[in-house]
Coordinates of C-alpha atoms in Angstrom, one line a residue:
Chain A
X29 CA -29.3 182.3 -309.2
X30 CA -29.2 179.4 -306.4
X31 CA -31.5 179.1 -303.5
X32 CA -29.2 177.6 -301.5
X33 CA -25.1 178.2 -302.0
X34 CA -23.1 176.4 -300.0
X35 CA -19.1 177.3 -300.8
X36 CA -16.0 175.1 -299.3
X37 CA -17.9 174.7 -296.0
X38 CA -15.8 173.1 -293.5
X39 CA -16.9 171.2 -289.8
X40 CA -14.8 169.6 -287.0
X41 CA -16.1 168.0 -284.4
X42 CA -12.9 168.1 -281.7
X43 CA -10.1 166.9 -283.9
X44 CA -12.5 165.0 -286.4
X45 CA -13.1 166.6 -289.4
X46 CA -16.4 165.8 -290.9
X47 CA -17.1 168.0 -293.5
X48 CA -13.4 169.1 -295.6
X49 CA -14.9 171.4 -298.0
X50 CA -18.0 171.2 -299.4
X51 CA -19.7 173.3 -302.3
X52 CA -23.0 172.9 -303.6
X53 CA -25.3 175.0 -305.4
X54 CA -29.1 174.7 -305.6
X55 CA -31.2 176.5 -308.2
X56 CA -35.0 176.8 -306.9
X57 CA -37.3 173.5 -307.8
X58 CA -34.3 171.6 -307.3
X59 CA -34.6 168.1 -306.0
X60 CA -31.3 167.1 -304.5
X61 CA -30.4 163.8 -302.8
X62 CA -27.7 163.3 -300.6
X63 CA -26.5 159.8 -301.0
X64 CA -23.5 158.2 -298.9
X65 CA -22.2 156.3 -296.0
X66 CA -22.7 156.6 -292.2
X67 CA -20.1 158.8 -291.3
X68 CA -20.0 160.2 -294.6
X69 CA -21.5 163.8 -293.1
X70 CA -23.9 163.9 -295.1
X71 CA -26.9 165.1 -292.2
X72 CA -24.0 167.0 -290.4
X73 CA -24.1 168.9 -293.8
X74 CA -28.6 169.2 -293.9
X75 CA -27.9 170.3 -290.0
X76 CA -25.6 172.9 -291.3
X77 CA -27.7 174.6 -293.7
X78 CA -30.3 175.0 -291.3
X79 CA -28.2 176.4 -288.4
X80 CA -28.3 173.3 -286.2
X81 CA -24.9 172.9 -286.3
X82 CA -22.1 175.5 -286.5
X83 CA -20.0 175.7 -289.4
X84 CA -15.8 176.1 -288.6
X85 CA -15.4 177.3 -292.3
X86 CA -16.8 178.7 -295.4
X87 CA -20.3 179.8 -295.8
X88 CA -23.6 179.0 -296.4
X89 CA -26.3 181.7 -297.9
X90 CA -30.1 180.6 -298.4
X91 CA -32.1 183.1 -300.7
X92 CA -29.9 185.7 -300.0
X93 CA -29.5 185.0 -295.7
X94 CA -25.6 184.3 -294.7
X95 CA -25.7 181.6 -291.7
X96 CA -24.1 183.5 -288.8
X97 CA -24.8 181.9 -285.4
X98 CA -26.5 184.3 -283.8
X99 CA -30.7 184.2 -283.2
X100 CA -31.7 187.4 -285.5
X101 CA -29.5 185.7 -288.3
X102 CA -30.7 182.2 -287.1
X103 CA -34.1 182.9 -287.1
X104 CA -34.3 184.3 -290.3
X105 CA -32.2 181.5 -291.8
X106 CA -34.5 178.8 -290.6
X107 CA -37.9 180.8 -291.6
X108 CA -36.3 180.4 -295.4
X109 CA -35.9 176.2 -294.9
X110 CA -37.7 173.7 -293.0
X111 CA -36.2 170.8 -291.3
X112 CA -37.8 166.8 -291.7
X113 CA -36.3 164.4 -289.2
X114 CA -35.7 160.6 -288.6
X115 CA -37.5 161.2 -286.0
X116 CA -40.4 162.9 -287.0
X117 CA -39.8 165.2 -283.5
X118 CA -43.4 165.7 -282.9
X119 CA -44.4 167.9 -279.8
X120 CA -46.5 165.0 -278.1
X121 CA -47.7 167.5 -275.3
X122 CA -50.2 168.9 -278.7
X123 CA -52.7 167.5 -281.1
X124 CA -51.7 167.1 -285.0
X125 CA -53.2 170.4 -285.5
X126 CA -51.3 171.8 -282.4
X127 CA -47.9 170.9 -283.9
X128 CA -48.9 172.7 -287.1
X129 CA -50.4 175.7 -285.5
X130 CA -47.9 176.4 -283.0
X131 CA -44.7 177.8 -284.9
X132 CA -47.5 180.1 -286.6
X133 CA -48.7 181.6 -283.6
X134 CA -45.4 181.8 -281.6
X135 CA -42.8 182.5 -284.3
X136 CA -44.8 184.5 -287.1
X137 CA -47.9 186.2 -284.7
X138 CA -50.2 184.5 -286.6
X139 CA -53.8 185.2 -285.2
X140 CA -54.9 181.2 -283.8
X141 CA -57.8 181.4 -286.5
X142 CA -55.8 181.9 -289.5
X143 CA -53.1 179.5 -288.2
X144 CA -55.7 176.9 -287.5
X145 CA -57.0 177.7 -291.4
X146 CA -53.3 177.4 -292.5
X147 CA -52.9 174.1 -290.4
X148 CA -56.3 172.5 -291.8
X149 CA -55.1 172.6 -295.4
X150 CA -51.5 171.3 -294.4
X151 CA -52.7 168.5 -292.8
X152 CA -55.4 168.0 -295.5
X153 CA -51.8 168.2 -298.4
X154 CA -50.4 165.7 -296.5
X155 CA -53.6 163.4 -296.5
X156 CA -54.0 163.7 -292.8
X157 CA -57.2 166.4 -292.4
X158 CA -59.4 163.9 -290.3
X159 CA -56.5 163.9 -287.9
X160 CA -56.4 167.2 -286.8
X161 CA -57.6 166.6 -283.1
X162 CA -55.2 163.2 -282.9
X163 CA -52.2 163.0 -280.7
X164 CA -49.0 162.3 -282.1
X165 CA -48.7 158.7 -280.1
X166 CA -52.4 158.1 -281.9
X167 CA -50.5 158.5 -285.1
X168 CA -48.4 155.6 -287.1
X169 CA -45.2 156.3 -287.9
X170 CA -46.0 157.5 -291.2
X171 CA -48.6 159.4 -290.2
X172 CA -46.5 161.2 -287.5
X173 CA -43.9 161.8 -290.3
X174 CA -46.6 163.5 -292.7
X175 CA -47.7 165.8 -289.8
X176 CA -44.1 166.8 -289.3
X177 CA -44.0 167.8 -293.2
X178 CA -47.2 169.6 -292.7
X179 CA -45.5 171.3 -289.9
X180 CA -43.0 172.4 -291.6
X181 CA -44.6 173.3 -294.5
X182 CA -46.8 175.5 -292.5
X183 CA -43.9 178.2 -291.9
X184 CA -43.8 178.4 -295.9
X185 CA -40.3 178.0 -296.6
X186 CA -38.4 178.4 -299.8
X187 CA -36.8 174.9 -299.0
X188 CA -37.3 171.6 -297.6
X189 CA -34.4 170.1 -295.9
X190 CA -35.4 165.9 -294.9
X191 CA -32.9 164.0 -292.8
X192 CA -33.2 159.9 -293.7
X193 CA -37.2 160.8 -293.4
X194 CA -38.2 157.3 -293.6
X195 CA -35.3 155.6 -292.0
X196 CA -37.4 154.9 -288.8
X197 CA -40.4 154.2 -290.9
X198 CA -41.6 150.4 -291.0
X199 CA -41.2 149.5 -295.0
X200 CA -45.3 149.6 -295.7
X201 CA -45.2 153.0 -294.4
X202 CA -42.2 154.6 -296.5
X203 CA -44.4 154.8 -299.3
X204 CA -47.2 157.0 -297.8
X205 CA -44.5 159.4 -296.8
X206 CA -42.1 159.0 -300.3
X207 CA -45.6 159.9 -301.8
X208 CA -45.9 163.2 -299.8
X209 CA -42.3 164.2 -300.7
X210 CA -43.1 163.3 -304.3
X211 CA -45.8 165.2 -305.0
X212 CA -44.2 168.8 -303.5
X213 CA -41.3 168.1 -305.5
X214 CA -43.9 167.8 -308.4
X215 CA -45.3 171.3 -307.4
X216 CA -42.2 172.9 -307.1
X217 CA -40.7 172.5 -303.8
X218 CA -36.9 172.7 -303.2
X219 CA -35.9 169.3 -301.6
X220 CA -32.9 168.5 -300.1
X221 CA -32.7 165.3 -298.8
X222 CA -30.6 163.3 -297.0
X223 CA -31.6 159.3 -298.0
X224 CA -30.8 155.6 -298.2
X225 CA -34.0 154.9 -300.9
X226 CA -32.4 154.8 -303.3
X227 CA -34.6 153.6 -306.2
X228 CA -36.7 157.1 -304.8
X229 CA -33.6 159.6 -305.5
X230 CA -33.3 157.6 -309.1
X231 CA -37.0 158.5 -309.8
X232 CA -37.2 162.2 -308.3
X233 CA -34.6 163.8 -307.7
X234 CA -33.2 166.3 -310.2
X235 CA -29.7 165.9 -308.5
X236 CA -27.7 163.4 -306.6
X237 CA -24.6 164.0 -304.6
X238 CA -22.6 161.1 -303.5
X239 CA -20.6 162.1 -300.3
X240 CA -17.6 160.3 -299.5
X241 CA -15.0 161.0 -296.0
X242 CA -16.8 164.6 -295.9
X243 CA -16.0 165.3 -299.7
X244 CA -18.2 165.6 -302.3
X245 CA -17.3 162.5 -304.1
X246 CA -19.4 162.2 -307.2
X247 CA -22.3 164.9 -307.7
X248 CA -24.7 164.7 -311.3
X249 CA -28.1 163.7 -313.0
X250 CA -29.5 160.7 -310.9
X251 CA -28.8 158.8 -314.5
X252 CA -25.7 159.2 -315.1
X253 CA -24.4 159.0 -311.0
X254 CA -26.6 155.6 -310.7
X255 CA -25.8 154.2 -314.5
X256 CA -22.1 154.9 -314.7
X257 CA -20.5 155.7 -311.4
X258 CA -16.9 156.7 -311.8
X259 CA -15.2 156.3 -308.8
X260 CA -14.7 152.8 -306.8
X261 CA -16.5 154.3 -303.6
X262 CA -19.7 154.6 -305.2
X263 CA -19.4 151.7 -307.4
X264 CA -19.1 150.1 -303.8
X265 CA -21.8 151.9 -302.0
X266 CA -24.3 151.1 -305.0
X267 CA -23.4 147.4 -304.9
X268 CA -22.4 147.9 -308.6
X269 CA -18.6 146.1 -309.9
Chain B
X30 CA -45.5 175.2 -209.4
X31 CA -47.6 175.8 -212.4
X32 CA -49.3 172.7 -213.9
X33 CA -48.9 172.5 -217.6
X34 CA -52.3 170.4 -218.9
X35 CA -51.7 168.4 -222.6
X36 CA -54.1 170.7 -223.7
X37 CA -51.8 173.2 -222.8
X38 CA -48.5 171.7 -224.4
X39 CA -50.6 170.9 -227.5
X40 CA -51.8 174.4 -228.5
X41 CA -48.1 176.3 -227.8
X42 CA -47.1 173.9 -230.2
X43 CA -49.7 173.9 -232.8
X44 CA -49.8 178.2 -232.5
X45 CA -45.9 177.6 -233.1
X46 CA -46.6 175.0 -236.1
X47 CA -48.9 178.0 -237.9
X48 CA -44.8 179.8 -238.1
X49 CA -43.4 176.2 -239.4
X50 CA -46.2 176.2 -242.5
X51 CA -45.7 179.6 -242.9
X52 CA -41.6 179.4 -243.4
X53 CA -42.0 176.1 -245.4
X54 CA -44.5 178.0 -248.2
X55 CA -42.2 180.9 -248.0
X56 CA -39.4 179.0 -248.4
X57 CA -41.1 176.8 -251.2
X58 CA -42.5 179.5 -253.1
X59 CA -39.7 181.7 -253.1
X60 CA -37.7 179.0 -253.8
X61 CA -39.1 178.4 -256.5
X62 CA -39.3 181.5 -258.0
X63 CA -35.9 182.0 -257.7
X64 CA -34.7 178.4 -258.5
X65 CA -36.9 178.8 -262.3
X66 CA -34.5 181.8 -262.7
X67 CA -31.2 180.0 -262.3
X68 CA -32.5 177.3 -264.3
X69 CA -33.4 179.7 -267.1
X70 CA -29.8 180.8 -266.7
X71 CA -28.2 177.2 -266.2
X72 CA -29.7 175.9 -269.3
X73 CA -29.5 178.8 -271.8
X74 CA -27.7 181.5 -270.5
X75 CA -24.2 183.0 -271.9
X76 CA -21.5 180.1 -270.6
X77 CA -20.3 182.7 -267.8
X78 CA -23.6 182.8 -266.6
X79 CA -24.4 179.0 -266.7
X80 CA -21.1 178.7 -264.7
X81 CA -22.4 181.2 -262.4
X82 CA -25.7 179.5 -262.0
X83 CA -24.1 175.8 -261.7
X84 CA -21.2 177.5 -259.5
X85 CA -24.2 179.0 -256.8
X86 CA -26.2 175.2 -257.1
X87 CA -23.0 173.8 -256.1
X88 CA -22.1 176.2 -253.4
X89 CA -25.8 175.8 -251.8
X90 CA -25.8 172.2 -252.2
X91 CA -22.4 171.3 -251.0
X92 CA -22.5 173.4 -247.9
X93 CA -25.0 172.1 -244.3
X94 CA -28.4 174.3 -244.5
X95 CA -27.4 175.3 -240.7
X96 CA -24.4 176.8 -242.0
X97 CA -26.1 178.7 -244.3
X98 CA -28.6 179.6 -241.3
X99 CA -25.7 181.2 -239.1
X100 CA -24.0 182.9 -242.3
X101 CA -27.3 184.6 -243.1
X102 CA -27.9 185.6 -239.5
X103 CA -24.4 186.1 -237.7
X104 CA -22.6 187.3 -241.3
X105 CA -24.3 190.4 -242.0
X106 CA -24.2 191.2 -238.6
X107 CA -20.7 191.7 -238.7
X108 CA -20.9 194.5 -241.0
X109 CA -23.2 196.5 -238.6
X110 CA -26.3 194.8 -240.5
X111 CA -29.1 193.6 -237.8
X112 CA -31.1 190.7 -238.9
X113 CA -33.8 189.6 -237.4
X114 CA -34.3 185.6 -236.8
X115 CA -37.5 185.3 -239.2
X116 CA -36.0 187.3 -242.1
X117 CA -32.4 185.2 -242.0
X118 CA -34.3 182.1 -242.0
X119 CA -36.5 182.8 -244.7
X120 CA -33.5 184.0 -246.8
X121 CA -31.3 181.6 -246.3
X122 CA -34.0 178.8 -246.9
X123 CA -35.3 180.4 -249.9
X124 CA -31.7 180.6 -251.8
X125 CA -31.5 176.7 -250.2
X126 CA -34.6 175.4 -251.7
X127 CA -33.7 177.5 -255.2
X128 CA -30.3 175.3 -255.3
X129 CA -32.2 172.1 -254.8
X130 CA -34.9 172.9 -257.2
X131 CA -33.1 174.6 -260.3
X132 CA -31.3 170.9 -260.2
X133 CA -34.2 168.7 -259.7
X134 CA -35.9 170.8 -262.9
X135 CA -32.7 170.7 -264.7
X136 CA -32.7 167.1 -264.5
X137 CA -36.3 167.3 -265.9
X138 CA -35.8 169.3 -268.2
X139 CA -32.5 167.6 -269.5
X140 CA -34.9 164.2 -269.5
X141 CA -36.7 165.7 -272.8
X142 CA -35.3 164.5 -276.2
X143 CA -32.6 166.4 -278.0
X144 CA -35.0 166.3 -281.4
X145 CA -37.8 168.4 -279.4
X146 CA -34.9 171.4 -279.0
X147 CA -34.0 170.7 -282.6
X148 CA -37.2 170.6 -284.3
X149 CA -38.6 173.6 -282.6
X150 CA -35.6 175.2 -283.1
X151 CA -35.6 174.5 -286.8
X152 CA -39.1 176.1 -286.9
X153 CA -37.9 178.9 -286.2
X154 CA -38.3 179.6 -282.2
X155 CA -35.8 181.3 -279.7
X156 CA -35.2 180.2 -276.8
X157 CA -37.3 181.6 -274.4
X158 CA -40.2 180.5 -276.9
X159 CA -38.5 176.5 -277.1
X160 CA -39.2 176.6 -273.7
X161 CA -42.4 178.5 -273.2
X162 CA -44.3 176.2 -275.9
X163 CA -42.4 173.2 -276.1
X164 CA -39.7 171.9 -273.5
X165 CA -41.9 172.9 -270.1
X166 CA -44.9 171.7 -270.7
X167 CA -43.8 168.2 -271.3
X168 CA -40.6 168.8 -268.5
X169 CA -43.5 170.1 -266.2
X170 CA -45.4 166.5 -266.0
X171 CA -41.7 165.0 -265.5
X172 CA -41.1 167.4 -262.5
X173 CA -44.3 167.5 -260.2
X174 CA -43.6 164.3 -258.6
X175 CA -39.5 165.3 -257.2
X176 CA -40.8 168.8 -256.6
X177 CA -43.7 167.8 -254.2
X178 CA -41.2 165.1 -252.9
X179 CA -38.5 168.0 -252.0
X180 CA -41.4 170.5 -250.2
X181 CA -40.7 167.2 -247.2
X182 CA -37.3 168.4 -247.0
X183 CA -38.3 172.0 -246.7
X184 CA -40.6 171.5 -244.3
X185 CA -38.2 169.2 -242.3
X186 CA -35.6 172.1 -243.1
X187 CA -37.7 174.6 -241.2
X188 CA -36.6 173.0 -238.2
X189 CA -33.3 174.0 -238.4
X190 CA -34.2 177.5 -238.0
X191 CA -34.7 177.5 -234.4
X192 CA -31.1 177.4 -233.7
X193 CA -30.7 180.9 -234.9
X194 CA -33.7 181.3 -232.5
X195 CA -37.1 181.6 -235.2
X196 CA -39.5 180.6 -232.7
X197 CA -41.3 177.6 -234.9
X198 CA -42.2 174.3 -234.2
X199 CA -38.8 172.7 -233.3
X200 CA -38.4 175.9 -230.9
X201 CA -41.2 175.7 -229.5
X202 CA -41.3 172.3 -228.5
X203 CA -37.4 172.8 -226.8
X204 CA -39.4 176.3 -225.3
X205 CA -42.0 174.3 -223.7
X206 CA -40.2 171.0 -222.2
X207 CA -38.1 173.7 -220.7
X208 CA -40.8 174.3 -219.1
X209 CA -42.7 171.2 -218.4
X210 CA -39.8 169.4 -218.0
X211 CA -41.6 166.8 -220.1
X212 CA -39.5 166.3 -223.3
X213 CA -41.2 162.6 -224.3
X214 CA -44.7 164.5 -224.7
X215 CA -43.8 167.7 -226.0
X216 CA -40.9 166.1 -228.4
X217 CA -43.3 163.1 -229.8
X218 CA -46.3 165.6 -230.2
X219 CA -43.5 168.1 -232.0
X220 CA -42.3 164.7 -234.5
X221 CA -46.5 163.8 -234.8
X222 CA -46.8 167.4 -235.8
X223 CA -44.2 167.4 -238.1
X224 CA -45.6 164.2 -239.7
X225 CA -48.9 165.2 -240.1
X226 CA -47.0 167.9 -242.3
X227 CA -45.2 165.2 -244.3
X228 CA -47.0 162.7 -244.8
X229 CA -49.4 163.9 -246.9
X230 CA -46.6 165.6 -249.3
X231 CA -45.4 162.5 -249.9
X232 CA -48.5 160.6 -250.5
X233 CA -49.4 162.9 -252.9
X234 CA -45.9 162.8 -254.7
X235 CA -46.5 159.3 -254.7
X236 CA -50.0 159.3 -256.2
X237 CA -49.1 162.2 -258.4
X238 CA -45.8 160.0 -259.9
X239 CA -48.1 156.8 -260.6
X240 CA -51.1 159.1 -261.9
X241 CA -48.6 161.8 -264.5
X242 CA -47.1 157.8 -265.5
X243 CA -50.6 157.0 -267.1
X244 CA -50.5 159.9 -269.1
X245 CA -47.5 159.2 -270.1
X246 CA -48.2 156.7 -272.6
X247 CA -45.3 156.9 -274.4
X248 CA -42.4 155.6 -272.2

């Protein structure tokens, strides 16, 4: 059975439609890239599935929750899959540990002393336990950008959803992050992941969907969709003739 | 002919002042109270709500305090309603300051990223909690500076109230020349009054801008 199903979802933004259909399913432990151009709609879809954006048709069910926009149905969505963004979107009014401690406390009632417990061996997953009284604008961009994973792992979701994680990353600081990512998809983690690193969806992830004009252009093993692309667009996006 | 002393003139207006602080924190902290709730409801509230909310902002800022003075205090009296000066004052200067508030802490709250909504959001919070735990503590830094700044107009507002006949500072002072026939005196003590009250609100807006700036590392 699939984690996430995602069946002939459609967006529009005014008279712009950005996503014309999509269908997706992802089994548990799946690693799924999102490959594709700007514009393509590929993080409109990641912001879909996590209830940031509405959707105009179609429907999307995590683990059994239908996305309906209101905050019960919300709520419960978002407690099944974390969110990773560009922008890491730290709270910088809190410490490292604050930011992983405070969804705990406010969202699940989770007494501060377990929360802190829970937040200690987050932070210490993502290689960042020494930072737990540091201030996000302390932090590196990587750094930031593990506590944000830490964050989100905290609310234990079923599913991992990273938007272009390491787009605002400088290049000797992808790699600390990549390396986070890698290793929960090595324990198990559902990832879906929006990304432009290419080499990194070839290596991880189980599954890659090219996404073309707000279709699902190509979708298969990372093998066969890098090796032997079929249509023209990807051929073109890869830089392959 | 009675002989007024500066002495005299001085303490009518200072004893008069004590009503001009007093409508000024009313004003402020009422204001406030009630400008939090229409921001609450501008921000999140159902859209026929936040059109409410922005619809009385607009109403409160687009209209002359003084005519909000006379509504409050000739208005009700026409359906059979007796107001007295004090309390038509301090209503209609309370729903005044709430207008100009709720927009300066909109504006503040507006100033804080999109991805701060999103990412708390995506962790799972409502909306009430967003801004409990996430939004107003960092909007609050933002706001302290404009929302010291404003208590000046308040205060300065105050004044106004004498026309409906609140016995405050301005009213007093008009009270006593009427009496001393000595409007320079009374008038410039009444404006040195009034910037004693002032000055220091903005001073400390100032200080408070450049010293929430340093902890502000980030922009």
């Amino acid at each position: 059975m699939s984690l996430i199903a995602i069946t002939e979802v459609k967006k529009r933004f005014g008279d712009n439609e950005v996503l014309k259909g999509i269908s997706i399913d992802i089994a548990p432990g799946e690693v799924v890239a999102i490959i594709g151009r700007s514009g393509s709609g590929k993080s409109t879809l990641l912001r879909c599935i996590n209830g940031l954006e509405t959707i105009d048709e179609g429907s999307i069910v995590v683990a059994g929750a239908q996305f309906l926009p209101d905050e019960v149905h919300l709520k419960a969505l978002r407690l099944k899959v974390g969110m990773i963004f560009q922008q890491f979107n730290l709270f910088p009014h809190l410490t490292a540990g604050g930011n992983v401690m405070l969804s705990q406390m406010v969202v699940k009632k989770v007494p501060k002393k377990d929360a802190e417990a829970v937040a200690r061996k987050m932070l210490d997953r993502v290689g960042l336990a020494h930072k737990f009284d540091a201030l996000p604008d302390e932090l590196s961009g990587g750094q930031q950008q593990r506590v944000a994973i830490a964050r989100a792992l905290a609310m234990q979701p079923m599913a991992l959803l990273c938007d272009e994680i390491t787009s605002a990353l400088d290049p000797e600081l992808v790699a600390e992050v990549l390396a986070v990512v890698k290793e929960l998809a090595a324990e198990g983690m559902t990832l879906v992941m929006v990304t432009h690193e290419m080499r990194f969806a070839r290596d991880v992830c189980s599954r890659v969907v090219f996404m073309h004009q707000g279709r699902v252009h190509e979708i298969g093993a990372p093998e066969d969709v890098f090796a032997n692309p079929r249509t023209p667009e990807l051929r073109q996006f890869l830089g392959v003739q | 002919m009675t002989e007024f002393s500066f002495w005299d003139i001085l303490r009518n207006l200072l004893l008069a002042a004590r009503w001009t602080v007093v409508l000024s924190l009313v004003s402020f902290i009422g204001g406030g109270i009630v400008g939090a709730a229409l921001l609450f409801l501008r921000i999140g509230g159902r859209r026929g709500i936040q059109l409410l909310s922005r619809g009385y902002i607009q109403l409160f800022q687009g209209t002359p305090l003084l005519m909000q003075l006379f509504l409050a205090f000739f208005g009700l009296g026409l359906f059979g309603i007796d107001v007295p000066a004090w309390l038509a004052a301090c209503v209609a200067l309370v729903l005044w300051t709430a207008a100009f508030l709720a927009e300066i802490w909109r504006g503040c709250v507006e100033s804080i990223a999109k991805g701060q909504w999103e990412a708390s959001a995506s962790l799972g919070m409502g909306y009430l909690q967003q801004m409990r735990y996430v939004i107003l503590p960092q909007a609050l830094k933002v706001a302290v500076p404009p929302t010291v700044g404003f208590s000046v107009q308040v205060v300065k507002g105050t004044a106004l109230t004498s026309i409906i006949g609140f016995v405050e500072l301005s009213k007093a002072g008009s009270i006593v020349t009427n009496a001393t026939f000595q409007p320079f005196t009374v008038y410039g003590l009444v404006a040195l009054i009034y910037f004693a009250l002032c000055w220091p609100l903005s001073k400390s807006s100032q200080l408070l801008e450049r010293k929430l700036n340093v902890a502000h590392r980030n922009h």
